[in-house]
PDB file of C-alpha atoms in Angstrom:
ATOM      1  CA  VAL R   1     -82.454-116.287 124.703  1.00  0.00           C
ATOM      2  CA  ALA R   2     -83.400-114.548 127.932  1.00  0.00           C
ATOM      3  CA  THR R   3     -83.881-111.239 126.101  1.00  0.00           C
ATOM      4  CA  ALA R   4     -86.102-112.915 123.503  1.00  0.00           C
ATOM      5  CA  ALA R   5     -88.167-114.572 126.217  1.00  0.00           C
ATOM      6  CA  VAL R   6     -88.673-111.271 128.020  1.00  0.00           C
ATOM      7  CA  LYS R   7     -89.690-109.564 124.765  1.00  0.00           C
ATOM      8  CA  THR R   8     -92.164-112.353 123.951  1.00  0.00           C
ATOM      9  CA  ALA R   9     -93.721-112.065 127.379  1.00  0.00           C
ATOM     10  CA  ALA R  10     -93.892-108.270 127.049  1.00  0.00           C
ATOM     11  CA  ASP R  11     -95.523-108.527 123.606  1.00  0.00           C
ATOM     12  CA  PHE R  12     -98.110-110.952 124.969  1.00  0.00           C
ATOM     13  CA  GLU R  13     -98.926-108.721 127.939  1.00  0.00           C
ATOM     14  CA  ALA R  14     -99.256-105.713 125.643  1.00  0.00           C
ATOM     15  CA  ALA R  15    -101.580-107.652 123.349  1.00  0.00           C
ATOM     16  CA  MET R  16    -103.758-108.753 126.267  1.00  0.00           C
ATOM     17  CA  SER R  17    -103.861-105.209 127.615  1.00  0.00           C
ATOM     18  CA  GLU R  18    -105.188-104.119 124.226  1.00  0.00           C
ATOM     19  CA  VAL R  19    -107.840-106.845 124.389  1.00  0.00           C
ATOM     20  CA  GLY R  20    -108.835-105.640 127.840  1.00  0.00           C
ATOM     21  CA  ALA R  21    -109.034-102.027 126.710  1.00  0.00           C
ATOM     22  CA  ILE R  22    -111.167-102.818 123.668  1.00  0.00           C
ATOM     23  CA  SER R  23    -113.503-105.241 125.451  1.00  0.00           C
ATOM     24  CA  GLY R  24    -113.755-103.298 128.694  1.00  0.00           C
ATOM     25  CA  ALA R  25    -112.995-106.524 130.570  1.00  0.00           C
ATOM     26  CA  SER R  26    -112.708-106.451 134.337  1.00  0.00           C
ATOM     27  CA  ALA R  27    -109.508-107.592 136.008  1.00  0.00           C
ATOM     28  CA  GLN R  28    -111.064-111.007 136.642  1.00  0.00           C
ATOM     29  CA  ASP R  29    -112.283-111.307 133.035  1.00  0.00           C
ATOM     30  CA  LEU R  30    -108.871-110.291 131.713  1.00  0.00           C
ATOM     31  CA  ALA R  31    -107.255-112.955 133.877  1.00  0.00           C
ATOM     32  CA  THR R  32    -109.662-115.521 132.387  1.00  0.00           C
ATOM     33  CA  LEU R  33    -108.858-114.403 128.852  1.00  0.00           C
ATOM     34  CA  THR R  34    -105.128-114.424 129.566  1.00  0.00           C
ATOM     35  CA  ALA R  35    -105.325-117.974 130.869  1.00  0.00           C
ATOM     36  CA  LYS R  36    -107.313-119.027 127.780  1.00  0.00           C
ATOM     37  CA  ALA R  37    -104.792-117.440 125.424  1.00  0.00           C
ATOM     38  CA  LYS R  38    -101.953-119.242 127.205  1.00  0.00           C
ATOM     39  CA  GLU R  39    -103.902-122.509 126.997  1.00  0.00           C
ATOM     40  CA  MET R  40    -104.360-122.043 123.240  1.00  0.00           C
ATOM     41  CA  GLY R  41    -100.673-121.241 122.914  1.00  0.00           C
ATOM     42  CA  ALA R  42     -99.778-124.478 124.689  1.00  0.00           C
ATOM     43  CA  THR R  43    -102.242-126.778 122.910  1.00  0.00           C
ATOM     44  CA  THR R  44    -102.398-125.479 119.320  1.00  0.00           C
ATOM     45  CA  SER R  45     -99.956-124.563 116.573  1.00  0.00           C
ATOM     46  CA  PHE R  46    -100.348-120.873 117.454  1.00  0.00           C
ATOM     47  CA  SER R  47     -98.568-118.887 120.125  1.00  0.00           C
ATOM     48  CA  ALA R  48    -100.223-117.199 123.076  1.00  0.00           C
ATOM     49  CA  SER R  49     -99.518-113.826 121.429  1.00  0.00           C
ATOM     50  CA  GLU R  50    -101.295-114.950 118.266  1.00  0.00           C
ATOM     51  CA  SER R  51    -104.227-116.086 120.387  1.00  0.00           C
ATOM     52  CA  ALA R  52    -104.314-112.630 121.926  1.00  0.00           C
ATOM     53  CA  GLU R  53    -104.372-111.125 118.421  1.00  0.00           C
ATOM     54  CA  ALA R  54    -107.412-113.276 117.588  1.00  0.00           C
ATOM     55  CA  MET R  55    -109.115-112.120 120.773  1.00  0.00           C
ATOM     56  CA  LYS R  56    -108.543-108.522 119.762  1.00  0.00           C
ATOM     57  CA  TYR R  57    -110.752-108.999 116.691  1.00  0.00           C
ATOM     58  CA  MET R  58    -113.360-110.705 118.850  1.00  0.00           C
ATOM     59  CA  ALA R  59    -113.345-107.774 121.232  1.00  0.00           C
ATOM     60  CA  MET R  60    -113.692-105.360 118.317  1.00  0.00           C
ATOM     61  CA  ALA R  61    -116.794-107.320 117.252  1.00  0.00           C
ATOM     62  CA  GLY R  62    -118.295-106.751 120.701  1.00  0.00           C
ATOM     63  CA  TRP R  63    -117.688-110.235 122.078  1.00  0.00           C
ATOM     64  CA  LYS R  64    -117.563-110.582 125.850  1.00  0.00           C
ATOM     65  CA  THR R  65    -115.305-112.848 127.897  1.00  0.00           C
ATOM     66  CA  ALA R  66    -117.626-115.870 127.755  1.00  0.00           C
ATOM     67  CA  ASP R  67    -118.011-115.452 123.998  1.00  0.00           C
ATOM     68  CA  MET R  68    -114.258-115.326 123.451  1.00  0.00           C
ATOM     69  CA  THR R  69    -113.455-118.337 125.562  1.00  0.00           C
ATOM     70  CA  ALA R  70    -116.242-120.323 123.879  1.00  0.00           C
ATOM     71  CA  GLY R  71    -115.460-119.231 120.339  1.00  0.00           C
ATOM     72  CA  ILE R  72    -111.699-119.097 120.018  1.00  0.00           C
ATOM     73  CA  ALA R  73    -111.174-122.850 119.534  1.00  0.00           C
ATOM     74  CA  GLY R  74    -113.313-122.967 116.388  1.00  0.00           C
ATOM     75  CA  ILE R  75    -111.536-119.972 114.928  1.00  0.00           C
ATOM     76  CA  MET R  76    -108.098-121.400 115.638  1.00  0.00           C
ATOM     77  CA  ASN R  77    -109.031-124.761 114.143  1.00  0.00           C
ATOM     78  CA  LEU R  78    -110.023-123.018 110.915  1.00  0.00           C
ATOM     79  CA  ALA R  79    -106.864-120.898 110.883  1.00  0.00           C
ATOM     80  CA  ALA R  80    -104.765-124.019 111.413  1.00  0.00           C
ATOM     81  CA  ALA R  81    -105.673-125.052 107.861  1.00  0.00           C
ATOM     82  CA  GLY R  82    -103.211-122.434 106.665  1.00  0.00           C
ATOM     83  CA  GLU R  83    -104.942-119.089 107.121  1.00  0.00           C
ATOM     84  CA  ASP R  84    -103.742-116.080 109.093  1.00  0.00           C
ATOM     85  CA  LEU R  85    -105.213-116.270 112.592  1.00  0.00           C
ATOM     86  CA  GLY R  86    -106.066-112.579 112.922  1.00  0.00           C
ATOM     87  CA  THR R  87    -107.713-112.484 109.490  1.00  0.00           C
ATOM     88  CA  THR R  88    -109.657-115.669 110.220  1.00  0.00           C
ATOM     89  CA  SER R  89    -110.877-114.249 113.520  1.00  0.00           C
ATOM     90  CA  ASP R  90    -112.026-111.105 111.738  1.00  0.00           C
ATOM     91  CA  ILE R  91    -113.877-113.122 109.077  1.00  0.00           C
ATOM     92  CA  VAL R  92    -115.594-115.420 111.568  1.00  0.00           C
ATOM     93  CA  THR R  93    -116.640-112.698 114.020  1.00  0.00           C
ATOM     94  CA  ASP R  94    -118.040-110.517 111.235  1.00  0.00           C
ATOM     95  CA  GLY R  95    -119.781-113.478 109.608  1.00  0.00           C
ATOM     96  CA  LEU R  96    -121.365-114.722 112.823  1.00  0.00           C
ATOM     97  CA  THR R  97    -122.795-111.268 113.467  1.00  0.00           C
ATOM     98  CA  ALA R  98    -124.132-110.923 109.914  1.00  0.00           C
ATOM     99  CA  PHE R  99    -125.829-114.333 109.992  1.00  0.00           C
ATOM    100  CA  GLY R 100    -127.267-113.693 113.457  1.00  0.00           C
ATOM    101  CA  MET R 101    -125.283-116.559 114.976  1.00  0.00           C
ATOM    102  CA  SER R 102    -123.867-116.673 118.501  1.00  0.00           C
ATOM    103  CA  ALA R 103    -120.219-116.894 119.483  1.00  0.00           C
ATOM    104  CA  LYS R 104    -120.670-120.480 120.687  1.00  0.00           C
ATOM    105  CA  GLU R 105    -121.499-121.411 117.078  1.00  0.00           C
ATOM    106  CA  SER R 106    -118.017-120.456 115.885  1.00  0.00           C
ATOM    107  CA  GLY R 107    -117.124-124.147 115.663  1.00  0.00           C
ATOM    108  CA  ARG R 108    -120.025-124.787 113.275  1.00  0.00           C
ATOM    109  CA  PHE R 109    -119.133-121.673 111.290  1.00  0.00           C
ATOM    110  CA  ALA R 110    -115.500-122.747 111.031  1.00  0.00           C
ATOM    111  CA  ASP R 111    -116.463-126.294 109.995  1.00  0.00           C
ATOM    112  CA  VAL R 112    -118.674-125.000 107.190  1.00  0.00           C
ATOM    113  CA  MET R 113    -115.991-122.645 105.883  1.00  0.00           C
ATOM    114  CA  ALA R 114    -113.391-125.415 106.042  1.00  0.00           C
ATOM    115  CA  ALA R 115    -115.677-127.807 104.154  1.00  0.00           C
ATOM    116  CA  ALA R 116    -116.498-125.221 101.498  1.00  0.00           C
ATOM    117  CA  SER R 117    -112.889-124.129 101.003  1.00  0.00           C
ATOM    118  CA  THR R 118    -111.562-127.682 100.701  1.00  0.00           C
ATOM    119  CA  ASN R 119    -114.324-129.013  98.451  1.00  0.00           C
ATOM    120  CA  ALA R 120    -114.785-126.047  96.121  1.00  0.00           C
ATOM    121  CA  ASN R 121    -112.349-123.895  94.171  1.00  0.00           C
ATOM    122  CA  THR R 122    -112.065-121.192  96.832  1.00  0.00           C
ATOM    123  CA  ASN R 123    -110.450-120.470 100.196  1.00  0.00           C
ATOM    124  CA  VAL R 124    -111.342-118.956 103.552  1.00  0.00           C
ATOM    125  CA  THR R 125    -110.179-115.466 102.588  1.00  0.00           C
ATOM    126  CA  MET R 126    -112.268-115.405  99.408  1.00  0.00           C
ATOM    127  CA  LEU R 127    -115.295-116.780 101.252  1.00  0.00           C
ATOM    128  CA  GLY R 128    -114.848-114.045 103.834  1.00  0.00           C
ATOM    129  CA  GLU R 129    -114.774-111.474 101.042  1.00  0.00           C
ATOM    130  CA  SER R 130    -118.024-112.906  99.640  1.00  0.00           C
ATOM    131  CA  PHE R 131    -119.664-112.777 103.075  1.00  0.00           C
ATOM    132  CA  LYS R 132    -118.910-109.049 103.293  1.00  0.00           C
ATOM    133  CA  TYR R 133    -121.326-108.479 100.442  1.00  0.00           C
ATOM    134  CA  CYS R 134    -124.071-111.047 101.041  1.00  0.00           C
ATOM    135  CA  ALA R 135    -124.086-112.254 104.654  1.00  0.00           C
ATOM    136  CA  ALA R 136    -126.077-109.349 106.086  1.00  0.00           C
ATOM    137  CA  THR R 137    -128.778-109.705 103.419  1.00  0.00           C
ATOM    138  CA  ALA R 138    -128.854-113.490 103.789  1.00  0.00           C
ATOM    139  CA  GLY R 139    -128.958-113.230 107.573  1.00  0.00           C
ATOM    140  CA  ALA R 140    -131.832-110.757 107.433  1.00  0.00           C
ATOM    141  CA  MET R 141    -133.779-113.313 105.395  1.00  0.00           C
ATOM    142  CA  GLY R 142    -133.042-116.050 107.920  1.00  0.00           C
ATOM    143  CA  TYR R 143    -130.826-118.043 105.534  1.00  0.00           C
ATOM    144  CA  ASN R 144    -128.098-120.161 107.079  1.00  0.00           C
ATOM    145  CA  ILE R 145    -124.382-120.257 106.390  1.00  0.00           C
ATOM    146  CA  GLU R 146    -124.537-123.812 105.019  1.00  0.00           C
ATOM    147  CA  ASP R 147    -126.882-122.952 102.139  1.00  0.00           C
ATOM    148  CA  ILE R 148    -125.095-119.702 101.331  1.00  0.00           C
ATOM    149  CA  SER R 149    -121.745-121.515 101.310  1.00  0.00           C
ATOM    150  CA  VAL R 150    -123.109-124.079  98.851  1.00  0.00           C
ATOM    151  CA  ALA R 151    -124.082-121.261  96.485  1.00  0.00           C
ATOM    152  CA  LEU R 152    -120.691-119.584  96.883  1.00  0.00           C
ATOM    153  CA  GLY R 153    -118.903-122.891  96.345  1.00  0.00           C
ATOM    154  CA  VAL R 154    -120.846-123.644  93.175  1.00  0.00           C
ATOM    155  CA  MET R 155    -120.013-120.200  91.793  1.00  0.00           C
ATOM    156  CA  ALA R 156    -116.372-120.538  92.825  1.00  0.00           C
ATOM    157  CA  ASN R 157    -116.093-123.748  90.818  1.00  0.00           C
ATOM    158  CA  ALA R 158    -117.064-121.705  87.767  1.00  0.00           C
ATOM    159  CA  GLY R 159    -114.527-118.966  88.554  1.00  0.00           C
ATOM    160  CA  ILE R 160    -116.920-116.524  90.230  1.00  0.00           C
ATOM    161  CA  LYS R 161    -115.472-115.725  93.646  1.00  0.00           C
ATOM    162  CA  GLY R 162    -114.911-113.071  96.308  1.00  0.00           C
ATOM    163  CA  SER R 163    -116.864-109.841  96.035  1.00  0.00           C
ATOM    164  CA  THR R 164    -118.370-110.846  92.675  1.00  0.00           C
ATOM    165  CA  ALA R 165    -119.972-113.973  94.148  1.00  0.00           C
ATOM    166  CA  GLY R 166    -121.149-112.092  97.225  1.00  0.00           C
ATOM    167  CA  THR R 167    -122.683-109.320  95.127  1.00  0.00           C
ATOM    168  CA  THR R 168    -124.446-111.888  92.956  1.00  0.00           C
ATOM    169  CA  LEU R 169    -126.137-113.520  95.946  1.00  0.00           C
ATOM    170  CA  LYS R 170    -127.033-110.167  97.478  1.00  0.00           C
ATOM    171  CA  ASN R 171    -128.665-109.041  94.216  1.00  0.00           C
ATOM    172  CA  VAL R 172    -130.530-112.294  93.647  1.00  0.00           C
ATOM    173  CA  ILE R 173    -131.906-112.387  97.198  1.00  0.00           C
ATOM    174  CA  ALA R 174    -132.799-108.684  97.338  1.00  0.00           C
ATOM    175  CA  ASN R 175    -134.431-108.694  93.898  1.00  0.00           C
ATOM    176  CA  MET R 176    -136.592-111.724  94.658  1.00  0.00           C
ATOM    177  CA  ALA R 177    -137.529-110.363  98.085  1.00  0.00           C
ATOM    178  CA  LYS R 178    -138.708-107.057  96.610  1.00  0.00           C
ATOM    179  CA  PRO R 179    -139.080-107.593  92.861  1.00  0.00           C
ATOM    180  CA  THR R 180    -139.786-105.005  90.223  1.00  0.00           C
ATOM    181  CA  ASP R 181    -142.783-105.590  87.970  1.00  0.00           C
ATOM    182  CA  ALA R 182    -140.530-107.263  85.393  1.00  0.00           C
ATOM    183  CA  GLN R 183    -138.880-109.483  88.004  1.00  0.00           C
ATOM    184  CA  ALA R 184    -142.224-110.408  89.558  1.00  0.00           C
ATOM    185  CA  ALA R 185    -143.521-111.385  86.110  1.00  0.00           C
ATOM    186  CA  VAL R 186    -140.547-113.705  85.543  1.00  0.00           C
ATOM    187  CA  MET R 187    -140.930-115.251  88.996  1.00  0.00           C
ATOM    188  CA  GLN R 188    -144.628-115.862  88.397  1.00  0.00           C
ATOM    189  CA  LYS R 189    -144.036-117.313  84.924  1.00  0.00           C
ATOM    190  CA  LEU R 190    -141.350-119.714  86.181  1.00  0.00           C
ATOM    191  CA  GLY R 191    -143.093-120.547  89.468  1.00  0.00           C
ATOM    192  CA  ILE R 192    -140.321-119.050  91.628  1.00  0.00           C
ATOM    193  CA  SER R 193    -141.149-117.946  95.170  1.00  0.00           C
ATOM    194  CA  LEU R 194    -139.360-117.263  98.437  1.00  0.00           C
ATOM    195  CA  THR R 195    -142.297-118.703 100.394  1.00  0.00           C
ATOM    196  CA  ASP R 196    -144.066-122.053 100.342  1.00  0.00           C
ATOM    197  CA  SER R 197    -147.773-122.689  99.751  1.00  0.00           C
ATOM    198  CA  SER R 198    -148.491-121.870 103.399  1.00  0.00           C
ATOM    199  CA  GLY R 199    -146.704-118.540 103.218  1.00  0.00           C
ATOM    200  CA  ASN R 200    -143.708-119.697 105.254  1.00  0.00           C
ATOM    201  CA  MET R 201    -140.232-118.612 104.232  1.00  0.00           C
ATOM    202  CA  LYS R 202    -138.288-121.240 102.315  1.00  0.00           C
ATOM    203  CA  SER R 203    -134.690-121.997 103.222  1.00  0.00           C
ATOM    204  CA  PHE R 204    -132.146-120.816 100.679  1.00  0.00           C
ATOM    205  CA  ALA R 205    -131.534-124.472  99.773  1.00  0.00           C
ATOM    206  CA  GLU R 206    -135.212-124.695  98.801  1.00  0.00           C
ATOM    207  CA  VAL R 207    -134.933-121.420  96.885  1.00  0.00           C
ATOM    208  CA  MET R 208    -131.943-122.732  94.916  1.00  0.00           C
ATOM    209  CA  ASN R 209    -133.751-125.993  94.142  1.00  0.00           C
ATOM    210  CA  ASN R 210    -136.780-123.951  93.035  1.00  0.00           C
ATOM    211  CA  LEU R 211    -134.568-121.904  90.710  1.00  0.00           C
ATOM    212  CA  ARG R 212    -132.780-124.974  89.339  1.00  0.00           C
ATOM    213  CA  THR R 213    -136.063-126.773  88.639  1.00  0.00           C
ATOM    214  CA  SER R 214    -137.692-123.690  87.109  1.00  0.00           C
ATOM    215  CA  PHE R 215    -134.782-123.022  84.748  1.00  0.00           C
ATOM    216  CA  ASN R 216    -134.511-126.679  83.747  1.00  0.00           C
ATOM    217  CA  GLY R 217    -135.682-127.220  80.175  1.00  0.00           C
ATOM    218  CA  LEU R 218    -135.348-123.581  79.120  1.00  0.00           C
ATOM    219  CA  SER R 219    -133.207-122.701  76.128  1.00  0.00           C
ATOM    220  CA  GLU R 220    -129.855-121.036  76.764  1.00  0.00           C
ATOM    221  CA  THR R 221    -131.246-117.781  75.422  1.00  0.00           C
ATOM    222  CA  GLU R 222    -134.238-117.944  77.748  1.00  0.00           C
ATOM    223  CA  LYS R 223    -132.016-118.769  80.717  1.00  0.00           C
ATOM    224  CA  ALA R 224    -129.767-115.780  80.000  1.00  0.00           C
ATOM    225  CA  SER R 225    -132.733-113.465  79.560  1.00  0.00           C
ATOM    226  CA  TYR R 226    -134.498-114.518  82.750  1.00  0.00           C
ATOM    227  CA  ALA R 227    -131.266-114.550  84.767  1.00  0.00           C
ATOM    228  CA  THR R 228    -130.489-111.009  83.619  1.00  0.00           C
ATOM    229  CA  THR R 229    -133.943-109.850  84.697  1.00  0.00           C
ATOM    230  CA  LEU R 230    -133.713-111.523  88.106  1.00  0.00           C
ATOM    231  CA  ALA R 231    -130.092-110.783  88.973  1.00  0.00           C
ATOM    232  CA  GLY R 232    -129.045-107.875  86.746  1.00  0.00           C
ATOM    233  CA  LYS R 233    -126.474-107.840  83.965  1.00  0.00           C
ATOM    234  CA  GLU R 234    -123.463-107.934  86.295  1.00  0.00           C
ATOM    235  CA  SER R 235    -124.762-110.832  88.396  1.00  0.00           C
ATOM    236  CA  MET R 236    -126.583-112.959  85.827  1.00  0.00           C
ATOM    237  CA  SER R 237    -123.543-115.180  85.177  1.00  0.00           C
ATOM    238  CA  GLY R 238    -123.363-116.131  88.850  1.00  0.00           C
ATOM    239  CA  LEU R 239    -127.036-117.076  88.926  1.00  0.00           C
ATOM    240  CA  LEU R 240    -126.567-119.158  85.768  1.00  0.00           C
ATOM    241  CA  THR R 241    -123.770-121.173  87.408  1.00  0.00           C
ATOM    242  CA  ILE R 242    -126.165-122.140  90.210  1.00  0.00           C
ATOM    243  CA  VAL R 243    -129.017-123.186  87.916  1.00  0.00           C
ATOM    244  CA  ASN R 244    -126.716-124.908  85.399  1.00  0.00           C
ATOM    245  CA  ALA R 245    -124.521-126.868  87.837  1.00  0.00           C
ATOM    246  CA  SER R 246    -124.901-130.604  87.397  1.00  0.00           C
ATOM    247  CA  ALA R 247    -127.070-132.397  89.936  1.00  0.00           C
ATOM    248  CA  ALA R 248    -124.128-134.602  90.917  1.00  0.00           C
ATOM    249  CA  ASP R 249    -121.813-131.666  91.642  1.00  0.00           C
ATOM    250  CA  PHE R 250    -124.488-129.596  93.372  1.00  0.00           C
ATOM    251  CA  ASP R 251    -125.677-132.460  95.573  1.00  0.00           C
ATOM    252  CA  LYS R 252    -122.152-133.571  96.465  1.00  0.00           C
ATOM    253  CA  LEU R 253    -121.135-130.097  97.642  1.00  0.00           C
ATOM    254  CA  THR R 254    -124.415-129.721  99.546  1.00  0.00           C
ATOM    255  CA  GLU R 255    -123.918-133.026 101.348  1.00  0.00           C
ATOM    256  CA  THR R 256    -120.282-132.256 102.168  1.00  0.00           C
ATOM    257  CA  ILE R 257    -120.999-128.814 103.623  1.00  0.00           C
ATOM    258  CA  ASN R 258    -124.058-129.938 105.574  1.00  0.00           C
ATOM    259  CA  GLY R 259    -122.165-132.982 106.833  1.00  0.00           C
TER     260      GLY R 259
END
């Protein structure tokens, strides 16, 4: 028992030393992080060493001491739902950066991912995989994680998940932001726009509602044709799941994620 305790302590110290090396933390900052990791180990289902592992991914994402101490609770709450802590930390830190969110918003980020993964046919790992492909594009457009998660959840319910779902959203957003002549013609014909009548950017929720309304009443052949033009052959099925989802299912998932 004594040997195991010594090894555990040594592993924890080694992990914290790695955090310090990656983050460039001062001795005082490292002491703060060490105390926080021990606190998480004492008050959550994870050990202090696992907390240190989560901090390592935060440090790799460029987070400073204040960011780590503010953000680790949200990440650990999400991981407590059954995900690997290190993987969850990696997903959240990458996602926050891509969406232009701050470390203190990790709780909000974790809540949204938890809501999406428990109310749609997906999980945190698959959502993280989707974010790899679409979060940077969505973030550049000013779209929030809630609206993007609704779209990913709707697609997941139709079996379109992970990188496929992320690629679909990336293509749809990029194509509508800078359309070809053919895409611009379809958008004009259907009354689809990324901006409102005053020229202000719409939220992605408004864009999805615009798409759903514009495609409503079209024949299946017309829907497939227009979706292929807007999203491309590989991503058209994902776009169709968004425009074809029932109002009840779409609204319920939207309310759950935003709530």
